[in-house]
Amino acid sequence: LPEGYVVELVAAEPHLANPVCFFPANDGRFYVAETFRLHKGVTDMRQHVEKLEEDMACDTVQDRVAMFKRWAGDDFEELYETEHERVKLLSDTDGDGVVDSSTIFADGFKDASVGIAAGVLEHEGDVYYTCIPHLWRLRDTDGDGVADEREALSSGYGVRVTLLGHDLHGLQVG
């Protein structure tokens, strides 16, 4: 490390699991996008090269879901709609620089169209979250650390399987 720098653990289980990305908010809390769908609802075309032409023929997210139904048959729900993605809110309530509190800010992102959480950003009280096929705006209107409003601002991303459904990144204000 460069002189004057220190590396310290700030957050670990049980306060977070399978983090994909995080955003440090101005109030010192962290929003963390977590994944539980890696290979449990989200596939990777590198493992199914023989099906690449079928994947490339998809024109909509609904086409991709229909393809999954053909691939999975009776196991569709178990393979594609069991695991979930979520956003956790981590806090250091005693000011010692280590996370000691967490809440599930938003959960339930688990239908077959959903990919891997890929972006989270807080701006002016709203939390923006990317998890194909949507860009979400999440709001905690009562201050309890849980989003009680969610709105899909833009949809239709992730038409094809590609590389693990992890392909809507780079949230920026601007």
PDB file of C-alpha atoms in Angstrom, residues 27 29 31 87-91 102-106 121-128 136-151:
ATOM      1  CA  ASP A  27     -24.861   9.768   5.249  1.00  0.00           C
ATOM      2  CA  ARG A  29     -24.423   4.083   5.037  1.00  0.00           C
ATOM      3  CA  TYR A  31     -26.223   0.195  -0.287  1.00  0.00           C
ATOM      4  CA  VAL A  87     -30.392  -4.658  -1.991  1.00  0.00           C
ATOM      5  CA  LYS A  88     -29.083  -4.437   1.576  1.00  0.00           C
ATOM      6  CA  LEU A  89     -28.582  -1.234   3.552  1.00  0.00           C
ATOM      7  CA  LEU A  90     -25.548  -1.374   5.858  1.00  0.00           C
ATOM      8  CA  SER A  91     -24.940   1.022   8.756  1.00  0.00           C
ATOM      9  CA  SER A 102     -28.133  -4.111   8.165  1.00  0.00           C
ATOM     10  CA  THR A 103     -31.604  -4.219   6.706  1.00  0.00           C
ATOM     11  CA  ILE A 104     -32.964  -5.757   3.560  1.00  0.00           C
ATOM     12  CA  PHE A 105     -33.729  -2.588   1.655  1.00  0.00           C
ATOM     13  CA  ALA A 106     -35.449  -4.303  -1.294  1.00  0.00           C
ATOM     14  CA  LEU A 121     -26.671   4.300  -6.606  1.00  0.00           C
ATOM     15  CA  GLU A 122     -28.352   6.613  -4.107  1.00  0.00           C
ATOM     16  CA  HIS A 123     -29.186  10.149  -5.203  1.00  0.00           C
ATOM     17  CA  GLU A 124     -31.292  12.708  -3.345  1.00  0.00           C
ATOM     18  CA  GLY A 125     -33.026  10.039  -1.278  1.00  0.00           C
ATOM     19  CA  ASP A 126     -33.846   7.703  -4.160  1.00  0.00           C
ATOM     20  CA  VAL A 127     -31.961   4.467  -4.744  1.00  0.00           C
ATOM     21  CA  TYR A 128     -31.452   3.426  -8.347  1.00  0.00           C
ATOM     22  CA  TRP A 136     -35.511   0.544 -10.701  1.00  0.00           C
ATOM     23  CA  ARG A 137     -36.118   3.552  -8.492  1.00  0.00           C
ATOM     24  CA  LEU A 138     -36.518   2.459  -4.862  1.00  0.00           C
ATOM     25  CA  ARG A 139     -37.742   4.735  -2.050  1.00  0.00           C
ATOM     26  CA  ASP A 140     -37.865   4.457   1.700  1.00  0.00           C
ATOM     27  CA  THR A 141     -40.659   6.921   2.493  1.00  0.00           C
ATOM     28  CA  ASP A 142     -40.893   6.246   6.237  1.00  0.00           C
ATOM     29  CA  GLY A 143     -37.187   6.078   7.177  1.00  0.00           C
ATOM     30  CA  ASP A 144     -37.139   2.478   8.396  1.00  0.00           C
ATOM     31  CA  GLY A 145     -34.349   1.350   6.050  1.00  0.00           C
ATOM     32  CA  VAL A 146     -36.712  -0.609   3.797  1.00  0.00           C
ATOM     33  CA  ALA A 147     -37.913   0.535   0.381  1.00  0.00           C
ATOM     34  CA  ASP A 148     -41.685   0.831   0.443  1.00  0.00           C
ATOM     35  CA  GLU A 149     -41.925   2.144  -3.095  1.00  0.00           C
ATOM     36  CA  ARG A 150     -40.409   0.622  -6.214  1.00  0.00           C
ATOM     37  CA  GLU A 151     -40.847   1.776  -9.772  1.00  0.00           C
TER      38      GLU A 151
END
